[in-house]
PDB file of C-alpha atoms and ligand atoms in Angstrom:
ATOM      1  CA  MET A   5      38.527 131.446 103.010  1.00 41.00           C
ATOM      2  CA  GLY A   6      41.200 133.493 100.957  1.00 43.00           C
ATOM      3  CA  GLY A   7      39.490 136.955 101.736  1.00 45.00           C
ATOM      4  CA  LEU A   8      38.703 136.597 105.380  1.00 50.00           C
ATOM      5  CA  ALA A   9      40.782 138.462 107.849  1.00 54.00           C
ATOM      6  CA  VAL A  10      42.251 136.810 110.770  1.00 57.00           C
ATOM      7  CA  ALA A  11      39.566 138.002 113.208  1.00 57.00           C
ATOM      8  CA  ASP A  12      36.733 136.645 110.933  1.00 56.00           C
ATOM      9  CA  LEU A  13      38.334 133.133 110.893  1.00 57.00           C
ATOM     10  CA  ARG A  14      39.052 132.893 114.635  1.00 52.00           C
ATOM     11  CA  SER A  15      36.177 131.754 116.520  1.00 55.00           C
ATOM     12  CA  ALA A  16      34.337 129.932 113.611  1.00 57.00           C
ATOM     13  CA  ASP A  17      37.016 128.040 112.049  1.00 80.00           C
ATOM     14  CA  LEU A  18      39.886 127.393 114.098  1.00 91.00           C
ATOM     15  CA  ASN A  19      40.504 124.356 116.606  1.00 95.00           C
ATOM     16  CA  SER A  20      41.431 125.345 120.177  1.00 96.00           C
ATOM     17  CA  VAL A  21      42.217 124.105 123.530  1.00 97.00           C
ATOM     18  CA  LEU A  22      40.723 125.543 126.754  1.00 97.00           C
ATOM     19  CA  ALA A  23      43.938 125.745 129.136  1.00 98.00           C
ATOM     20  CA  PRO A  24      44.731 127.622 132.381  1.00 98.00           C
ATOM     21  CA  LEU A  25      46.883 130.650 131.947  1.00 98.00           C
ATOM     22  CA  ASN A  26      48.445 132.618 134.989  1.00 98.00           C
ATOM     23  CA  PHE A  27      47.921 136.372 134.966  1.00 98.00           C
ATOM     24  CA  LEU A  28      48.765 138.903 137.654  1.00 98.00           C
ATOM     25  CA  VAL A  29      46.043 139.861 140.053  1.00 98.00           C
ATOM     26  CA  PRO A  30      46.028 143.689 139.820  1.00 98.00           C
ATOM     27  CA  MET A  31      47.934 145.202 143.020  1.00 97.00           C
ATOM     28  CA  ALA A  32      48.862 148.687 144.420  1.00 96.00           C
ATOM     29  CA  GLU A  33      52.750 148.278 144.537  1.00 97.00           C
ATOM     30  CA  LYS A  34      54.980 147.323 141.728  1.00 98.00           C
ATOM     31  CA  PRO A  35      55.766 143.729 141.411  1.00 98.00           C
ATOM     32  CA  VAL A  36      59.279 142.581 142.000  1.00 98.00           C
ATOM     33  CA  ALA A  37      60.890 139.300 140.881  1.00 98.00           C
ATOM     34  CA  TYR A  38      64.370 137.905 141.333  1.00 97.00           C
ATOM     35  CA  ASN A  39      66.322 136.225 138.635  1.00 93.00           C
ATOM     36  CA  TYR A  40      68.680 134.713 141.250  1.00 92.00           C
ATOM     37  CA  GLU A  41      68.513 133.662 144.833  1.00 93.00           C
ATOM     38  CA  PRO A  42      67.357 136.795 146.732  1.00 96.00           C
ATOM     39  CA  PRO A  43      68.626 137.878 150.015  1.00 94.00           C
ATOM     40  CA  PRO A  44      67.307 135.890 152.911  1.00 96.00           C
ATOM     41  CA  GLY A  45      63.647 136.892 154.051  1.00 96.00           C
ATOM     42  CA  VAL A  46      62.946 138.413 150.502  1.00 97.00           C
ATOM     43  CA  PRO A  47      60.537 136.500 148.627  1.00 97.00           C
ATOM     44  CA  VAL A  48      61.511 135.304 144.821  1.00 96.00           C
ATOM     45  CA  ARG A  49      58.638 137.215 143.463  1.00 97.00           C
ATOM     46  CA  THR A  50      55.882 139.530 144.667  1.00 98.00           C
ATOM     47  CA  GLY A  51      52.009 139.663 143.443  1.00 97.00           C
ATOM     48  CA  GLU A  52      49.661 137.166 143.170  1.00 97.00           C
ATOM     49  CA  SER A  53      48.827 135.344 140.163  1.00 97.00           C
ATOM     50  CA  GLU A  54      45.291 133.960 139.213  1.00 98.00           C
ATOM     51  CA  GLU A  55      44.477 131.287 136.755  1.00 98.00           C
ATOM     52  CA  HIS A  56      42.098 131.624 134.011  1.00 98.00           C
ATOM     53  CA  GLN A  57      40.720 129.120 131.465  1.00 98.00           C
ATOM     54  CA  VAL A  58      41.490 130.679 128.120  1.00 98.00           C
ATOM     55  CA  PRO A  59      40.734 129.425 124.726  1.00 97.00           C
ATOM     56  CA  ILE A  60      44.065 129.065 123.110  1.00 97.00           C
ATOM     57  CA  ARG A  61      43.565 128.762 119.135  1.00 97.00           C
ATOM     58  CA  ASP A  62      45.651 126.652 116.644  1.00 97.00           C
ATOM     59  CA  ALA A  63      47.107 129.392 114.361  1.00 97.00           C
ATOM     60  CA  ARG A  64      48.586 127.081 111.796  1.00 97.00           C
ATOM     61  CA  PRO A  65      45.741 127.756 109.224  1.00 96.00           C
ATOM     62  CA  LEU A  66      46.727 131.510 109.858  1.00 95.00           C
ATOM     63  CA  ILE A  67      50.587 131.171 109.239  1.00 96.00           C
ATOM     64  CA  GLY A  68      50.648 133.060 105.809  1.00 95.00           C
ATOM     65  CA  ARG A  69      48.439 135.710 107.142  1.00 95.00           C
ATOM     66  CA  LEU A  70      50.009 136.492 110.390  1.00 96.00           C
ATOM     67  CA  SER A  71      52.431 139.603 110.676  1.00 96.00           C
ATOM     68  CA  LEU A  72      54.737 141.072 113.237  1.00 96.00           C
ATOM     69  CA  ASP A  73      52.970 144.502 112.654  1.00 94.00           C
ATOM     70  CA  LYS A  74      49.281 142.999 113.429  1.00 94.00           C
ATOM     71  CA  GLU A  75      49.520 140.069 115.524  1.00 96.00           C
ATOM     72  CA  GLY A  76      53.169 140.787 116.737  1.00 97.00           C
ATOM     73  CA  PHE A  77      54.184 137.195 115.995  1.00 98.00           C
ATOM     74  CA  VAL A  78      54.685 134.809 112.976  1.00 98.00           C
ATOM     75  CA  LEU A  79      55.942 131.374 112.204  1.00 98.00           C
ATOM     76  CA  LEU A  80      58.805 130.576 110.083  1.00 98.00           C
ATOM     77  CA  HIS A  81      60.549 127.539 108.634  1.00 98.00           C
ATOM     78  CA  HIS A  82      64.186 127.668 109.708  1.00 98.00           C
ATOM     79  CA  GLN A  83      66.623 124.844 109.569  1.00 98.00           C
ATOM     80  CA  SER A  84      69.544 125.635 111.790  1.00 98.00           C
ATOM     81  CA  ALA A  85      73.063 124.375 111.138  1.00 98.00           C
ATOM     82  CA  VAL A  86      73.674 124.340 114.923  1.00 98.00           C
ATOM     83  CA  LYS A  87      74.615 120.699 116.046  1.00 98.00           C
ATOM     84  CA  ASN A  88      74.282 121.131 119.816  1.00 98.00           C
ATOM     85  CA  PHE A  89      72.042 123.680 121.426  1.00 98.00           C
ATOM     86  CA  TYR A  90      73.393 122.901 124.813  1.00 97.00           C
ATOM     87  CA  ASP A  91      76.843 124.239 123.794  1.00 97.00           C
ATOM     88  CA  GLU A  92      76.883 127.918 124.586  1.00 97.00           C
ATOM     89  CA  ASP A  93      79.912 128.611 122.365  1.00 98.00           C
ATOM     90  CA  GLU A  94      78.182 127.250 119.417  1.00 98.00           C
ATOM     91  CA  ILE A  95      75.132 129.130 120.415  1.00 98.00           C
ATOM     92  CA  ALA A  96      77.085 132.280 120.289  1.00 98.00           C
ATOM     93  CA  ALA A  97      79.437 131.603 117.437  1.00 98.00           C
ATOM     94  CA  VAL A  98      76.739 129.863 114.992  1.00 98.00           C
ATOM     95  CA  TYR A  99      73.177 130.356 116.198  1.00 98.00           C
ATOM     96  CA  TYR A 100      73.398 134.228 117.212  1.00 98.00           C
ATOM     97  CA  PRO A 101      74.454 135.024 113.501  1.00 98.00           C
ATOM     98  CA  GLU A 102      71.748 132.667 111.981  1.00 98.00           C
ATOM     99  CA  CYS A 103      69.071 134.596 114.126  1.00 98.00           C
ATOM    100  CA  GLU A 104      70.354 137.774 112.864  1.00 98.00           C
ATOM    101  CA  ARG A 105      70.291 136.742 109.463  1.00 98.00           C
ATOM    102  CA  VAL A 106      66.688 135.185 109.830  1.00 98.00           C
ATOM    103  CA  ILE A 107      65.074 138.483 111.361  1.00 98.00           C
ATOM    104  CA  LYS A 108      66.918 140.736 108.909  1.00 98.00           C
ATOM    105  CA  GLU A 109      65.107 138.725 106.147  1.00 98.00           C
ATOM    106  CA  ALA A 110      61.700 138.500 107.938  1.00 98.00           C
ATOM    107  CA  THR A 111      61.660 142.356 108.774  1.00 97.00           C
ATOM    108  CA  GLY A 112      63.650 144.017 106.207  1.00 97.00           C
ATOM    109  CA  ALA A 113      65.754 145.655 109.089  1.00 98.00           C
ATOM    110  CA  ALA A 114      69.026 147.162 108.229  1.00 98.00           C
ATOM    111  CA  ARG A 115      70.684 145.525 111.512  1.00 98.00           C
ATOM    112  CA  VAL A 116      69.973 143.005 113.891  1.00 98.00           C
ATOM    113  CA  ILE A 117      72.006 142.351 116.998  1.00 98.00           C
ATOM    114  CA  ALA A 118      71.547 139.076 118.897  1.00 98.00           C
ATOM    115  CA  PHE A 119      72.191 139.970 122.585  1.00 98.00           C
ATOM    116  CA  ASP A 120      70.538 137.344 124.954  1.00 97.00           C
ATOM    117  CA  HIS A 121      69.221 133.810 125.144  1.00 98.00           C
ATOM    118  CA  ILE A 122      67.664 131.186 127.385  1.00 98.00           C
ATOM    119  CA  VAL A 123      67.606 127.354 126.943  1.00 98.00           C
ATOM    120  CA  ARG A 124      64.638 125.657 128.464  1.00 98.00           C
ATOM    121  CA  ASN A 125      64.414 122.244 129.591  1.00 97.00           C
ATOM    122  CA  ALA A 126      62.846 121.172 132.763  1.00 96.00           C
ATOM    123  CA  ALA A 127      64.533 117.777 132.875  1.00 95.00           C
ATOM    124  CA  MET A 128      68.017 119.529 132.929  1.00 94.00           C
ATOM    125  CA  SER A 129      67.364 122.869 134.719  1.00 94.00           C
ATOM    126  CA  ALA A 130      68.210 121.384 138.334  1.00 89.00           C
ATOM    127  CA  LYS A 131      71.640 120.330 137.177  1.00 91.00           C
ATOM    128  CA  ALA A 132      72.566 123.428 135.026  1.00 89.00           C
ATOM    129  CA  ASN A 133      71.838 126.703 136.190  1.00 85.00           C
ATOM    130  CA  THR A 134      71.802 128.330 132.943  1.00 91.00           C
ATOM    131  CA  ILE A 135      68.890 126.195 131.859  1.00 96.00           C
ATOM    132  CA  LYS A 136      65.394 127.327 132.789  1.00 96.00           C
ATOM    133  CA  ILE A 137      62.113 125.653 133.002  1.00 97.00           C
ATOM    134  CA  PRO A 138      59.218 126.783 130.611  1.00 98.00           C
ATOM    135  CA  ALA A 139      57.756 130.074 131.642  1.00 98.00           C
ATOM    136  CA  LYS A 140      54.006 129.809 133.184  1.00 98.00           C
ATOM    137  CA  ARG A 141      53.094 133.412 133.699  1.00 98.00           C
ATOM    138  CA  VAL A 142      51.724 135.729 130.813  1.00 98.00           C
ATOM    139  CA  HIS A 143      54.380 138.313 130.218  1.00 98.00           C
ATOM    140  CA  ASN A 144      56.444 140.524 127.839  1.00 98.00           C
ATOM    141  CA  ASP A 145      59.945 140.694 128.061  1.00 98.00           C
ATOM    142  CA  TYR A 146      60.378 144.602 127.850  1.00 98.00           C
ATOM    143  CA  THR A 147      58.567 147.709 128.611  1.00 98.00           C
ATOM    144  CA  ALA A 148      58.360 151.276 127.216  1.00 97.00           C
ATOM    145  CA  TRP A 149      61.312 152.023 129.942  1.00 98.00           C
ATOM    146  CA  SER A 150      63.674 148.858 129.587  1.00 98.00           C
ATOM    147  CA  SER A 151      63.367 148.576 125.853  1.00 98.00           C
ATOM    148  CA  PRO A 152      65.441 151.958 125.271  1.00 98.00           C
ATOM    149  CA  MET A 153      67.358 151.054 128.378  1.00 98.00           C
ATOM    150  CA  ARG A 154      68.749 147.983 126.797  1.00 98.00           C
ATOM    151  CA  VAL A 155      69.713 149.759 123.657  1.00 98.00           C
ATOM    152  CA  ARG A 156      71.719 152.332 125.808  1.00 98.00           C
ATOM    153  CA  GLN A 157      73.104 149.338 127.896  1.00 97.00           C
ATOM    154  CA  LEU A 158      74.292 147.432 124.667  1.00 98.00           C
ATOM    155  CA  MET A 159      74.917 149.912 121.912  1.00 98.00           C
ATOM    156  CA  GLY A 160      77.293 152.447 123.911  1.00 96.00           C
ATOM    157  CA  ASP A 161      78.124 155.434 122.138  1.00 97.00           C
ATOM    158  CA  GLU A 162      75.754 154.660 119.182  1.00 97.00           C
ATOM    159  CA  ALA A 163      72.824 154.498 121.314  1.00 98.00           C
ATOM    160  CA  GLU A 164      71.308 158.075 121.096  1.00 97.00           C
ATOM    161  CA  LYS A 165      71.609 158.223 117.510  1.00 97.00           C
ATOM    162  CA  LEU A 166      70.016 154.635 117.188  1.00 98.00           C
ATOM    163  CA  LEU A 167      67.164 155.772 119.412  1.00 97.00           C
ATOM    164  CA  LYS A 168      66.174 158.576 117.266  1.00 97.00           C
ATOM    165  CA  HIS A 169      64.967 156.059 114.771  1.00 97.00           C
ATOM    166  CA  ARG A 170      62.430 153.227 114.395  1.00 96.00           C
ATOM    167  CA  TYR A 171      63.826 149.999 116.327  1.00 97.00           C
ATOM    168  CA  ALA A 172      62.322 146.864 117.799  1.00 98.00           C
ATOM    169  CA  ILE A 173      63.326 143.887 120.159  1.00 98.00           C
ATOM    170  CA  ILE A 174      62.198 140.615 118.570  1.00 98.00           C
ATOM    171  CA  ASN A 175      62.686 137.146 120.073  1.00 98.00           C
ATOM    172  CA  LEU A 176      63.287 134.023 118.102  1.00 99.00           C
ATOM    173  CA  TRP A 177      61.749 130.952 119.754  1.00 99.00           C
ATOM    174  CA  ARG A 178      62.407 127.494 118.625  1.00 98.00           C
ATOM    175  CA  PRO A 179      62.138 124.045 119.718  1.00 98.00           C
ATOM    176  CA  ILE A 180      65.539 122.190 120.197  1.00 98.00           C
ATOM    177  CA  ARG A 181      63.572 119.023 119.680  1.00 98.00           C
ATOM    178  CA  GLY A 182      60.417 118.448 118.009  1.00 97.00           C
ATOM    179  CA  PRO A 183      57.566 117.792 118.179  1.00 98.00           C
ATOM    180  CA  VAL A 184      56.732 119.948 121.069  1.00 98.00           C
ATOM    181  CA  LEU A 185      54.160 117.933 123.001  1.00 98.00           C
ATOM    182  CA  GLU A 186      54.324 119.652 126.452  1.00 98.00           C
ATOM    183  CA  SER A 187      54.402 123.222 127.713  1.00 98.00           C
ATOM    184  CA  PRO A 188      53.981 124.842 124.163  1.00 98.00           C
ATOM    185  CA  LEU A 189      54.360 128.528 123.756  1.00 98.00           C
ATOM    186  CA  THR A 190      51.285 130.732 123.513  1.00 98.00           C
ATOM    187  CA  LEU A 191      51.034 134.042 122.235  1.00 98.00           C
ATOM    188  CA  CYS A 192      48.597 136.927 122.532  1.00 98.00           C
ATOM    189  CA  ASP A 193      47.521 138.640 119.598  1.00 96.00           C
ATOM    190  CA  ALA A 194      48.873 142.183 119.936  1.00 96.00           C
ATOM    191  CA  GLN A 195      45.740 143.602 118.297  1.00 94.00           C
ATOM    192  CA  SER A 196      43.705 142.250 121.353  1.00 96.00           C
ATOM    193  CA  LEU A 197      45.981 143.415 123.982  1.00 96.00           C
ATOM    194  CA  SER A 198      45.193 146.674 125.822  1.00 96.00           C
ATOM    195  CA  GLU A 199      48.095 148.576 127.345  1.00 94.00           C
ATOM    196  CA  LYS A 200      45.930 148.909 130.497  1.00 97.00           C
ATOM    197  CA  ASN A 201      46.593 145.156 131.139  1.00 98.00           C
ATOM    198  CA  LEU A 202      50.564 145.552 130.962  1.00 98.00           C
ATOM    199  CA  ILE A 203      51.765 146.023 134.427  1.00 98.00           C
ATOM    200  CA  ALA A 204      55.569 147.118 134.558  1.00 98.00           C
ATOM    201  CA  SER A 205      57.541 144.883 136.933  1.00 98.00           C
ATOM    202  CA  ASP A 206      60.927 145.000 138.227  1.00 98.00           C
ATOM    203  CA  LEU A 207      63.129 141.938 137.254  1.00 98.00           C
ATOM    204  CA  LYS A 208      66.218 142.048 139.562  1.00 97.00           C
ATOM    205  CA  TYR A 209      69.706 140.619 138.312  1.00 95.00           C
ATOM    206  CA  PRO A 210      72.594 140.650 140.644  1.00 95.00           C
ATOM    207  CA  ASP A 211      74.234 143.680 138.712  1.00 94.00           C
ATOM    208  CA  ARG A 212      71.091 145.405 137.521  1.00 95.00           C
ATOM    209  CA  THR A 213      67.307 145.918 137.416  1.00 97.00           C
ATOM    210  CA  GLY A 214      65.490 145.125 134.448  1.00 97.00           C
ATOM    211  CA  GLU A 215      61.666 145.806 133.683  1.00 98.00           C
ATOM    212  CA  THR A 216      59.361 143.342 131.989  1.00 98.00           C
ATOM    213  CA  TYR A 217      55.364 143.584 131.856  1.00 98.00           C
ATOM    214  CA  SER A 218      53.206 141.153 133.791  1.00 98.00           C
ATOM    215  CA  ILE A 219      49.866 140.941 132.174  1.00 98.00           C
ATOM    216  CA  THR A 220      46.478 140.992 134.193  1.00 98.00           C
ATOM    217  CA  TYR A 221      43.550 139.059 132.639  1.00 98.00           C
ATOM    218  CA  ASN A 222      40.953 140.614 130.096  1.00 98.00           C
ATOM    219  CA  PRO A 223      38.541 138.444 128.218  1.00 98.00           C
ATOM    220  CA  ASP A 224      39.342 140.452 125.187  1.00 97.00           C
ATOM    221  CA  GLN A 225      42.976 139.074 124.752  1.00 97.00           C
ATOM    222  CA  ARG A 226      42.993 136.261 121.956  1.00 97.00           C
ATOM    223  CA  TYR A 227      45.628 133.761 122.363  1.00 98.00           C
ATOM    224  CA  TYR A 228      47.146 131.416 119.824  1.00 98.00           C
ATOM    225  CA  TYR A 229      49.571 128.671 119.385  1.00 98.00           C
ATOM    226  CA  PHE A 230      51.175 126.453 116.893  1.00 98.00           C
ATOM    227  CA  PRO A 231      50.587 122.633 117.943  1.00 98.00           C
ATOM    228  CA  LYS A 232      53.525 120.057 117.834  1.00 98.00           C
ATOM    229  CA  MET A 233      56.030 122.811 116.817  1.00 98.00           C
ATOM    230  CA  GLN A 234      59.101 121.069 115.190  1.00 98.00           C
ATOM    231  CA  ALA A 235      62.875 121.711 115.321  1.00 98.00           C
ATOM    232  CA  ASP A 236      62.927 123.510 112.078  1.00 98.00           C
ATOM    233  CA  GLU A 237      60.016 125.861 112.946  1.00 98.00           C
ATOM    234  CA  ALA A 238      60.666 129.051 114.751  1.00 98.00           C
ATOM    235  CA  VAL A 239      58.425 131.858 116.143  1.00 98.00           C
ATOM    236  CA  LEU A 240      59.367 135.716 115.993  1.00 98.00           C
ATOM    237  CA  ILE A 241      57.928 137.309 118.749  1.00 98.00           C
ATOM    238  CA  ARG A 242      57.940 141.163 118.611  1.00 98.00           C
ATOM    239  CA  CYS A 243      58.190 142.121 122.253  1.00 98.00           C
ATOM    240  CA  PHE A 244      58.586 145.927 121.340  1.00 98.00           C
ATOM    241  CA  ASP A 245      58.361 148.303 118.462  1.00 97.00           C
ATOM    242  CA  SER A 246      59.166 152.005 118.684  1.00 96.00           C
ATOM    243  CA  ALA A 247      56.910 152.921 115.816  1.00 90.00           C
ATOM    244  CA  PRO A 248      54.746 149.875 114.923  1.00 78.00           C
ATOM    245  CA  GLU A 249      52.827 150.166 111.596  1.00 79.00           C
ATOM    246  CA  GLY A 250      50.014 147.813 112.856  1.00 76.00           C
ATOM    247  CA  ALA A 251      48.600 147.290 116.273  1.00 72.00           C
ATOM    248  CA  ALA A 252      50.284 147.680 119.805  1.00 76.00           C
ATOM    249  CA  ARG A 253      53.869 148.384 120.525  1.00 91.00           C
ATOM    250  CA  PHE A 254      53.766 145.410 122.865  1.00 96.00           C
ATOM    251  CA  SER A 255      52.802 141.703 122.888  1.00 96.00           C
ATOM    252  CA  ALA A 256      52.623 138.941 125.315  1.00 98.00           C
ATOM    253  CA  HIS A 257      53.293 135.046 125.722  1.00 98.00           C
ATOM    254  CA  THR A 258      53.878 132.274 127.891  1.00 98.00           C
ATOM    255  CA  GLY A 259      54.358 128.651 128.082  1.00 98.00           C
ATOM    256  CA  PHE A 260      51.090 126.722 129.173  1.00 98.00           C
ATOM    257  CA  ASP A 261      49.976 123.322 130.508  1.00 98.00           C
ATOM    258  CA  ASP A 262      48.066 121.874 127.381  1.00 98.00           C
ATOM    259  CA  PRO A 263      45.267 119.593 128.879  1.00 98.00           C
ATOM    260  CA  THR A 264      45.712 117.398 125.541  1.00 97.00           C
ATOM    261  CA  SER A 265      49.612 116.782 126.052  1.00 97.00           C
ATOM    262  CA  PRO A 266      50.025 112.866 126.150  1.00 97.00           C
ATOM    263  CA  PRO A 267      51.073 112.261 129.794  1.00 95.00           C
ATOM    264  CA  ASP A 268      54.182 110.531 128.599  1.00 96.00           C
ATOM    265  CA  ALA A 269      55.201 113.588 126.676  1.00 97.00           C
ATOM    266  CA  PRO A 270      58.817 114.473 127.004  1.00 97.00           C
ATOM    267  CA  PRO A 271      59.681 117.972 128.623  1.00 97.00           C
ATOM    268  CA  ARG A 272      59.668 120.628 126.061  1.00 98.00           C
ATOM    269  CA  GLU A 273      63.195 121.705 125.122  1.00 98.00           C
ATOM    270  CA  SER A 274      63.542 125.129 123.572  1.00 98.00           C
ATOM    271  CA  LEU A 275      65.826 128.169 122.834  1.00 98.00           C
ATOM    272  CA  GLU A 276      64.827 131.782 122.643  1.00 98.00           C
ATOM    273  CA  VAL A 277      67.253 134.451 121.374  1.00 98.00           C
ATOM    274  CA  ARG A 278      66.524 138.001 121.917  1.00 98.00           C
ATOM    275  CA  THR A 279      67.639 140.735 119.427  1.00 98.00           C
ATOM    276  CA  LEU A 280      67.789 144.524 118.804  1.00 98.00           C
ATOM    277  CA  VAL A 281      66.488 145.430 115.445  1.00 98.00           C
ATOM    278  CA  PHE A 282      67.157 148.697 113.813  1.00 98.00           C
ATOM    279  CA  PHE A 283      65.176 149.604 110.656  1.00 97.00           C
ATOM    280  CA  THR A 284      66.922 152.632 109.448  1.00 94.00           C
ATOM    281  CA  PRO A 285      69.905 152.180 106.998  1.00 91.00           C
ATOM    282  CA  GLY A 286      73.064 153.969 107.826  1.00 85.00           C
ATOM    283  CA  THR A 287      72.105 154.374 111.564  1.00 81.00           C
TER     284      THR A 287
HETATM  285  C1  LIG B  16      60.294 133.877 125.861  1.00 94.32           C
HETATM  286  C2  LIG B  16      59.567 133.301 126.583  1.00 94.32           C
HETATM  287  C3  LIG B  16      58.502 131.213 127.572  1.00 94.32           C
HETATM  288  C4  LIG B  16      58.879 129.820 127.497  1.00 94.32           C
HETATM  289  O1  LIG B  16      60.552 133.373 124.643  1.00 94.32           O
HETATM  290  O2  LIG B  16      60.246 135.318 125.950  1.00 94.32           O
HETATM  291  O3  LIG B  16      59.180 133.809 127.644  1.00 94.32           O
HETATM  292  O4  LIG B  16      58.296 129.055 128.359  1.00 94.32           O
HETATM  293  N1  LIG B  16      59.384 131.915 126.449  1.00 94.32           N
HETATM  294  O5  LIG B  16      59.540 129.397 126.256  1.00 94.32           O
HETATM  295 FE1  LIG B  17      59.470 135.958 127.327  1.00 94.32          FE
END
């Protein structure tokens, strides 16, 4: 198996589950979603989604071969020192610096800045409005427009200089509790993702409008997951790279309903941290 490329391995040798994924139905207008309670009469989200049954392949046999430059995601071993991932102060004080260190090491970047995170737990989301349920729509967090916009919003006077050099936006996704038996994360191989299936969509916050990509279905897209992820495992997701060496600048991902989940599986608990990644030393 040593000499085989990822593509050679995928259909013949990998286990897969057939699972429904939700895609955007192509539409004429720009889709809009609200990250908060919209004004009266305004829908939380415009645009229809359609379900497609998609084979989702077990990427565990590929772990050593995956790269952010090609597939756009990798799995790492990482033991966090965080004691309580539901403590927002501990996330900022302990976990953000850990994520910055891990991503620096994994990418060789000169500078990594963690700037945002989401805790997901369906059992707790009704009680705490900072806690979200797993996402169930294929998407990418940033677009060709919102990636540099985020750098400008977060980096102040340094932004224009930083934007002249290569930069990326990378998420670090991890289970808070393992093994993940319900709503695992699936990742689209960036090499299989065509930019024509990336649909820029407004994401409204109370104080600003962001932009994400909704994804339309294409049978060429190849999806992977890491079954039963543990709390000492983390996935890096390259959402954007201004000058990628491998495949696309973008990738795509979502949580999904795994038909092989045990009926009594506890709700998935996870945390994703978003980071700005700058590659050029001295910038
Ligand atoms: C992300 C993301 C979805 C989920 O990490 O950016 O969209 O359900 N995650 O965890
Ligand atoms: Fe996302």
